[in-house]
Amino acid sequence: MLVDELMGWACAAAGHPGMTISLQTQYRRPVPLETPLRVRARVMGTDDRKVFVTGSITTEEDASTVLVEGDGVFLALAPDHARDLFPALRA
């Protein structure tokens, strides 16, 4: 859920707010409980309305050890539709 959410925000920040149409996650190592995490996401490219995004989760303490990796495809929405679905984008 964390990777999906941040990937969506990455799309919006890149000017392509949209909806998840596919998401693949791979758990590389156990994710510890009660530990501060670092979640990252980056738009890798677009193809028409499809937005390709990657993401990862590490601990704050060890940002070089990936615990979870994700690859997602998002469908960019028309600006009016995106503003209706995501009111925070109005600002």
CSV table of N, CA, C and O in Angstrom, one decimal:
chain,number,residue,atom,x,y,z
A,1,MET,N,0.8,-1.2,0.0
A,1,MET,CA,0.0,0.0,0.0
A,1,MET,C,0.9,1.3,0.0
A,1,MET,O,0.6,2.2,-0.7
A,2,LEU,N,1.9,1.2,0.8
A,2,LEU,CA,2.8,2.4,0.8
A,2,LEU,C,3.5,2.7,-0.6
A,2,LEU,O,3.5,3.9,-1.0
A,3,VAL,N,3.9,1.7,-1.2
A,3,VAL,CA,4.6,1.9,-2.5
A,3,VAL,C,3.5,2.4,-3.5
A,3,VAL,O,3.8,3.3,-4.3
A,4,ASP,N,2.3,1.8,-3.5
A,4,ASP,CA,1.3,2.2,-4.5
A,4,ASP,C,0.9,3.7,-4.2
A,4,ASP,O,0.9,4.5,-5.2
A,5,GLU,N,0.8,4.1,-3.0
A,5,GLU,CA,0.4,5.5,-2.7
A,5,GLU,C,1.5,6.4,-3.1
A,5,GLU,O,1.2,7.5,-3.8
A,6,LEU,N,2.7,6.1,-2.8
A,6,LEU,CA,3.8,7.0,-3.2
A,6,LEU,C,4.0,7.1,-4.7
A,6,LEU,O,4.3,8.1,-5.3
A,7,MET,N,3.8,5.9,-5.4
A,7,MET,CA,3.9,6.0,-6.8
A,7,MET,C,2.8,6.9,-7.4
A,7,MET,O,3.1,7.6,-8.4
A,8,GLY,N,1.6,6.9,-6.9
A,8,GLY,CA,0.6,7.7,-7.3
A,8,GLY,C,1.0,9.2,-7.1
A,8,GLY,O,0.7,10.0,-8.0
A,9,TRP,N,1.6,9.5,-6.0
A,9,TRP,CA,2.0,10.9,-5.7
A,9,TRP,C,3.1,11.3,-6.7
A,9,TRP,O,3.2,12.4,-7.1
A,10,ALA,N,4.0,10.3,-7.0
A,10,ALA,CA,5.1,10.6,-8.0
A,10,ALA,C,4.5,11.0,-9.3
A,10,ALA,O,5.0,11.9,-10.0
A,11,CYS,N,3.5,10.2,-9.8
A,11,CYS,CA,2.8,10.5,-11.0
A,11,CYS,C,2.2,11.9,-11.0
A,11,CYS,O,2.4,12.7,-12.0
A,12,ALA,N,1.5,12.3,-9.9
A,12,ALA,CA,0.9,13.6,-9.8
A,12,ALA,C,2.0,14.7,-9.8
A,12,ALA,O,1.9,15.7,-10.5
A,13,ALA,N,3.1,14.5,-9.1
A,13,ALA,CA,4.2,15.5,-9.0
A,13,ALA,C,4.8,15.6,-10.4
A,13,ALA,O,5.3,16.7,-10.7
A,14,ALA,N,4.8,14.6,-11.2
A,14,ALA,CA,5.4,14.7,-12.6
A,14,ALA,C,4.4,15.2,-13.6
A,14,ALA,O,4.7,15.3,-14.8
A,15,GLY,N,3.2,15.6,-13.1
A,15,GLY,CA,2.2,16.2,-14.0
A,15,GLY,C,1.3,15.1,-14.7
A,15,GLY,O,0.6,15.4,-15.7
A,16,HIS,N,1.3,13.9,-14.2
A,16,HIS,CA,0.4,12.8,-14.7
A,16,HIS,C,-0.4,12.1,-13.7
A,16,HIS,O,-0.3,10.9,-13.5
A,17,PRO,N,-1.3,12.9,-13.0
A,17,PRO,CA,-2.1,12.2,-11.9
A,17,PRO,C,-3.0,11.1,-12.6
A,17,PRO,O,-3.5,11.3,-13.7
A,18,GLY,N,-3.0,10.0,-11.9
A,18,GLY,CA,-3.8,8.9,-12.5
A,18,GLY,C,-4.1,7.8,-11.5
A,18,GLY,O,-4.0,8.0,-10.3
A,19,MET,N,-4.6,6.7,-12.0
A,19,MET,CA,-5.0,5.5,-11.3
A,19,MET,C,-4.1,4.4,-11.6
A,19,MET,O,-3.7,4.2,-12.7
A,20,THR,N,-3.9,3.5,-10.6
A,20,THR,CA,-3.1,2.3,-10.7
A,20,THR,C,-3.8,1.3,-11.6
A,20,THR,O,-5.0,1.0,-11.4
A,21,ILE,N,-3.1,0.8,-12.7
A,21,ILE,CA,-3.8,-0.2,-13.5
A,21,ILE,C,-3.0,-1.6,-13.3
A,21,ILE,O,-3.6,-2.6,-13.5
A,22,SER,N,-1.8,-1.5,-12.8
A,22,SER,CA,-1.1,-2.7,-12.4
A,22,SER,C,0.0,-2.4,-11.5
A,22,SER,O,0.6,-1.3,-11.5
A,23,LEU,N,0.3,-3.3,-10.6
A,23,LEU,CA,1.3,-3.1,-9.6
A,23,LEU,C,1.9,-4.5,-9.2
A,23,LEU,O,1.2,-5.4,-8.9
A,24,GLN,N,3.3,-4.6,-9.4
A,24,GLN,CA,4.0,-5.8,-9.0
A,24,GLN,C,4.9,-5.4,-7.9
A,24,GLN,O,5.6,-4.4,-7.9
A,25,THR,N,4.9,-6.2,-6.8
A,25,THR,CA,5.8,-6.0,-5.7
A,25,THR,C,6.6,-7.2,-5.4
A,25,THR,O,6.1,-8.4,-5.6
A,26,GLN,N,7.9,-7.0,-5.0
A,26,GLN,CA,8.7,-8.1,-4.6
A,26,GLN,C,9.3,-7.8,-3.3
A,26,GLN,O,9.9,-6.7,-3.1
A,27,TYR,N,9.1,-8.7,-2.3
A,27,TYR,CA,9.6,-8.5,-1.0
A,27,TYR,C,11.0,-9.2,-1.0
A,27,TYR,O,11.2,-10.4,-1.2
A,28,ARG,N,12.1,-8.4,-0.9
A,28,ARG,CA,13.4,-8.8,-0.9
A,28,ARG,C,13.9,-9.3,0.5
A,28,ARG,O,14.8,-10.1,0.6
A,29,ARG,N,13.5,-8.6,1.5
A,29,ARG,CA,13.9,-8.9,2.9
A,29,ARG,C,12.7,-8.7,3.8
A,29,ARG,O,11.8,-7.9,3.4
A,30,PRO,N,12.7,-9.2,5.0
A,30,PRO,CA,11.6,-8.9,5.9
A,30,PRO,C,11.5,-7.4,6.3
A,30,PRO,O,12.6,-6.7,6.4
A,31,VAL,N,10.3,-6.9,6.4
A,31,VAL,CA,10.2,-5.5,6.8
A,31,VAL,C,10.0,-5.4,8.3
A,31,VAL,O,9.0,-6.0,8.8
A,32,PRO,N,10.9,-4.8,9.0
A,32,PRO,CA,10.8,-4.8,10.5
A,32,PRO,C,9.6,-4.0,11.0
A,32,PRO,O,9.3,-2.9,10.4
A,33,LEU,N,9.0,-4.4,12.1
A,33,LEU,CA,8.0,-3.6,12.7
A,33,LEU,C,8.6,-2.5,13.6
A,33,LEU,O,9.7,-2.6,14.0
A,34,GLU,N,7.8,-1.4,13.8
A,34,GLU,CA,8.2,-0.3,14.6
A,34,GLU,C,9.5,0.3,14.3
A,34,GLU,O,10.3,0.6,15.2
A,35,THR,N,9.8,0.4,13.0
A,35,THR,CA,11.1,0.9,12.5
A,35,THR,C,10.8,2.0,11.5
A,35,THR,O,10.0,1.7,10.6
A,36,PRO,N,11.4,3.1,11.6
A,36,PRO,CA,11.1,4.2,10.5
A,36,PRO,C,11.6,3.7,9.2
A,36,PRO,O,12.7,3.1,9.0
A,37,LEU,N,10.7,3.9,8.2
A,37,LEU,CA,10.9,3.4,6.8
A,37,LEU,C,11.1,4.6,5.9
A,37,LEU,O,10.7,5.7,6.1
A,38,ARG,N,11.8,4.3,4.8
A,38,ARG,CA,12.0,5.3,3.7
A,38,ARG,C,11.3,4.7,2.5
A,38,ARG,O,11.7,3.6,2.0
A,39,VAL,N,10.4,5.4,1.9
A,39,VAL,CA,9.6,4.9,0.7
A,39,VAL,C,10.0,5.9,-0.4
A,39,VAL,O,9.8,7.1,-0.2
A,40,ARG,N,10.4,5.4,-1.5
A,40,ARG,CA,10.7,6.2,-2.7
A,40,ARG,C,10.0,5.7,-3.9
A,40,ARG,O,9.7,4.5,-4.1
A,41,ALA,N,9.7,6.7,-4.8
A,41,ALA,CA,9.1,6.3,-6.1
A,41,ALA,C,9.5,7.3,-7.1
A,41,ALA,O,9.9,8.5,-6.8
A,42,ARG,N,9.6,6.8,-8.4
A,42,ARG,CA,10.1,7.6,-9.5
A,42,ARG,C,9.4,7.2,-10.8
A,42,ARG,O,9.3,6.1,-11.1
A,43,VAL,N,8.9,8.3,-11.5
A,43,VAL,CA,8.4,8.0,-12.8
A,43,VAL,C,9.5,7.7,-13.8
A,43,VAL,O,10.5,8.5,-13.9
A,44,MET,N,9.4,6.6,-14.5
A,44,MET,CA,10.4,6.1,-15.4
A,44,MET,C,10.2,6.5,-16.8
A,44,MET,O,11.1,6.5,-17.6
A,45,GLY,N,8.9,6.7,-17.1
A,45,GLY,CA,8.5,7.1,-18.5
A,45,GLY,C,7.1,7.0,-18.7
A,45,GLY,O,6.3,6.6,-17.9
A,46,THR,N,6.7,7.4,-19.9
A,46,THR,CA,5.2,7.4,-20.3
A,46,THR,C,5.1,6.9,-21.7
A,46,THR,O,6.0,6.9,-22.5
A,47,ASP,N,3.9,6.4,-22.0
A,47,ASP,CA,3.5,5.9,-23.3
A,47,ASP,C,2.1,6.3,-23.5
A,47,ASP,O,1.2,5.6,-23.0
A,48,ASP,N,1.8,7.4,-24.2
A,48,ASP,CA,0.4,7.9,-24.3
A,48,ASP,C,-0.1,8.2,-22.9
A,48,ASP,O,0.5,9.0,-22.2
A,49,ARG,N,-1.1,7.6,-22.5
A,49,ARG,CA,-1.7,7.8,-21.1
A,49,ARG,C,-1.1,6.9,-20.0
A,49,ARG,O,-1.4,7.1,-18.9
A,50,LYS,N,-0.3,6.0,-20.4
A,50,LYS,CA,0.3,5.1,-19.4
A,50,LYS,C,1.6,5.7,-18.8
A,50,LYS,O,2.4,6.3,-19.5
A,51,VAL,N,1.7,5.6,-17.5
A,51,VAL,CA,2.8,6.2,-16.8
A,51,VAL,C,3.5,5.0,-16.1
A,51,VAL,O,2.8,4.3,-15.3
A,52,PHE,N,4.8,4.8,-16.3
A,52,PHE,CA,5.5,3.7,-15.7
A,52,PHE,C,6.3,4.2,-14.5
A,52,PHE,O,7.1,5.2,-14.6
A,53,VAL,N,6.2,3.6,-13.4
A,53,VAL,CA,6.8,4.0,-12.1
A,53,VAL,C,7.4,2.9,-11.4
A,53,VAL,O,7.0,1.7,-11.5
A,54,THR,N,8.5,3.2,-10.7
A,54,THR,CA,9.2,2.2,-9.8
A,54,THR,C,9.2,2.8,-8.4
A,54,THR,O,9.1,4.0,-8.2
A,55,GLY,N,9.3,1.9,-7.4
A,55,GLY,CA,9.3,2.3,-6.1
A,55,GLY,C,10.0,1.3,-5.2
A,55,GLY,O,10.3,0.2,-5.6
A,56,SER,N,10.4,1.8,-4.0
A,56,SER,CA,11.1,0.9,-3.1
A,56,SER,C,10.9,1.3,-1.6
A,56,SER,O,10.5,2.4,-1.4
A,57,ILE,N,11.1,0.4,-0.8
A,57,ILE,CA,11.1,0.6,0.7
A,57,ILE,C,12.4,0.1,1.3
A,57,ILE,O,12.8,-1.0,1.0
A,58,THR,N,13.0,1.0,2.1
A,58,THR,CA,14.1,0.6,2.9
A,58,THR,C,13.9,1.1,4.3
A,58,THR,O,12.9,1.7,4.6
A,59,THR,N,14.8,0.9,5.2
A,59,THR,CA,14.7,1.5,6.5
A,59,THR,C,15.4,2.8,6.4
A,59,THR,O,16.3,3.1,5.5
A,60,GLU,N,15.0,3.8,7.3
A,60,GLU,CA,15.7,5.0,7.3
A,60,GLU,C,17.2,4.9,7.7
A,60,GLU,O,18.1,5.5,7.1
A,61,GLU,N,17.5,3.9,8.5
A,61,GLU,CA,18.9,3.7,9.0
A,61,GLU,C,19.7,3.1,7.9
A,61,GLU,O,20.9,3.4,7.8
A,62,ASP,N,19.2,2.2,7.0
A,62,ASP,CA,20.0,1.6,6.0
A,62,ASP,C,19.3,1.7,4.6
A,62,ASP,O,18.6,0.8,4.1
A,63,ALA,N,19.4,2.9,4.0
A,63,ALA,CA,18.8,3.2,2.8
A,63,ALA,C,19.3,2.4,1.6
A,63,ALA,O,18.7,2.4,0.5
A,64,SER,N,20.4,1.7,1.8
A,64,SER,CA,21.0,1.0,0.6
A,64,SER,C,20.5,-0.5,0.6
A,64,SER,O,20.7,-1.1,-0.5
A,65,THR,N,19.8,-0.9,1.6
A,65,THR,CA,19.3,-2.3,1.6
A,65,THR,C,17.8,-2.2,1.3
A,65,THR,O,17.0,-1.8,2.1
A,66,VAL,N,17.4,-2.7,0.1
A,66,VAL,CA,16.0,-2.6,-0.4
A,66,VAL,C,15.3,-3.8,0.3
A,66,VAL,O,15.7,-4.9,0.1
A,67,LEU,N,14.2,-3.4,0.9
A,67,LEU,CA,13.3,-4.5,1.5
A,67,LEU,C,12.2,-4.9,0.6
A,67,LEU,O,11.8,-6.0,0.5
A,68,VAL,N,11.6,-3.9,-0.1
A,68,VAL,CA,10.5,-4.1,-1.1
A,68,VAL,C,10.8,-3.3,-2.3
A,68,VAL,O,11.2,-2.1,-2.2
A,69,GLU,N,10.5,-3.9,-3.5
A,69,GLU,CA,10.6,-3.2,-4.8
A,69,GLU,C,9.3,-3.3,-5.4
A,69,GLU,O,8.6,-4.3,-5.3
A,70,GLY,N,8.9,-2.3,-6.2
A,70,GLY,CA,7.7,-2.3,-6.9
A,70,GLY,C,7.8,-1.7,-8.3
A,70,GLY,O,8.6,-0.8,-8.5
A,71,ASP,N,7.0,-2.2,-9.2
A,71,ASP,CA,6.9,-1.6,-10.6
A,71,ASP,C,5.4,-1.4,-10.8
A,71,ASP,O,4.6,-2.3,-10.6
A,72,GLY,N,5.0,-0.2,-11.2
A,72,GLY,CA,3.6,0.1,-11.5
A,72,GLY,C,3.4,0.7,-12.8
A,72,GLY,O,4.2,1.3,-13.4
A,73,VAL,N,2.1,0.5,-13.3
A,73,VAL,CA,1.7,1.2,-14.5
A,73,VAL,C,0.4,2.0,-14.0
A,73,VAL,O,-0.5,1.4,-13.4
A,74,PHE,N,0.4,3.3,-14.3
A,74,PHE,CA,-0.7,4.1,-13.9
A,74,PHE,C,-1.4,4.7,-15.2
A,74,PHE,O,-0.7,4.8,-16.2
A,75,LEU,N,-2.6,5.0,-15.2
A,75,LEU,CA,-3.4,5.5,-16.3
A,75,LEU,C,-3.6,7.0,-16.0
A,75,LEU,O,-4.3,7.3,-15.0
A,76,ALA,N,-3.0,7.9,-16.8
A,76,ALA,CA,-3.1,9.3,-16.5
A,76,ALA,C,-4.6,9.8,-16.9
A,76,ALA,O,-5.2,9.3,-17.8
A,77,LEU,N,-5.1,10.6,-16.0
A,77,LEU,CA,-6.5,11.1,-16.2
A,77,LEU,C,-6.5,12.5,-16.9
A,77,LEU,O,-5.6,13.2,-16.8
A,78,ALA,N,-7.7,12.8,-17.4
A,78,ALA,CA,-7.9,14.1,-17.9
A,78,ALA,C,-7.8,15.1,-16.8
A,78,ALA,O,-8.2,14.7,-15.7
A,79,PRO,N,-7.3,16.3,-16.9
A,79,PRO,CA,-7.1,17.2,-15.8
A,79,PRO,C,-8.4,17.5,-15.0
A,79,PRO,O,-8.3,17.5,-13.8
A,80,ASP,N,-9.5,17.7,-15.6
A,80,ASP,CA,-10.7,17.9,-14.8
A,80,ASP,C,-11.1,16.7,-14.0
A,80,ASP,O,-11.6,16.8,-12.9
A,81,HIS,N,-11.0,15.5,-14.6
A,81,HIS,CA,-11.3,14.3,-13.9
A,81,HIS,C,-10.3,14.1,-12.7
A,81,HIS,O,-10.7,13.7,-11.6
A,82,ALA,N,-9.1,14.3,-12.9
A,82,ALA,CA,-8.1,14.2,-11.9
A,82,ALA,C,-8.4,15.1,-10.7
A,82,ALA,O,-8.3,14.7,-9.5
A,83,ARG,N,-8.7,16.4,-11.0
A,83,ARG,CA,-9.1,17.3,-9.9
A,83,ARG,C,-10.3,16.9,-9.1
A,83,ARG,O,-10.4,17.1,-7.9
A,84,ASP,N,-11.3,16.3,-9.8
A,84,ASP,CA,-12.5,15.8,-9.2
A,84,ASP,C,-12.2,14.6,-8.2
A,84,ASP,O,-12.7,14.5,-7.1
A,85,LEU,N,-11.3,13.7,-8.7
A,85,LEU,CA,-10.9,12.5,-7.9
A,85,LEU,C,-9.9,12.9,-6.8
A,85,LEU,O,-9.9,12.2,-5.7
A,86,PHE,N,-9.0,13.8,-7.0
A,86,PHE,CA,-7.9,14.1,-6.1
A,86,PHE,C,-8.0,15.6,-5.7
A,86,PHE,O,-7.3,16.4,-6.3
A,87,PRO,N,-8.9,16.0,-4.8
A,87,PRO,CA,-9.0,17.4,-4.5
A,87,PRO,C,-7.7,18.1,-4.0
A,87,PRO,O,-7.6,19.3,-4.2
A,88,ALA,N,-6.8,17.3,-3.5
A,88,ALA,CA,-5.5,17.9,-3.0
A,88,ALA,C,-4.8,18.5,-4.2
A,88,ALA,O,-3.9,19.4,-4.0
A,89,LEU,N,-5.1,18.1,-5.4
A,89,LEU,CA,-4.4,18.6,-6.6
A,89,LEU,C,-4.8,20.0,-7.0
A,89,LEU,O,-4.2,20.7,-7.8
A,90,ARG,N,-5.9,20.5,-6.4
A,90,ARG,CA,-6.5,21.8,-6.8
A,90,ARG,C,-5.5,22.9,-6.3
A,90,ARG,O,-5.5,24.0,-6.9
A,91,ALA,N,-4.8,22.6,-5.3
A,91,ALA,CA,-3.9,23.7,-4.7
A,91,ALA,C,-2.8,24.0,-5.6
A,91,ALA,O,-2.4,23.3,-6.5
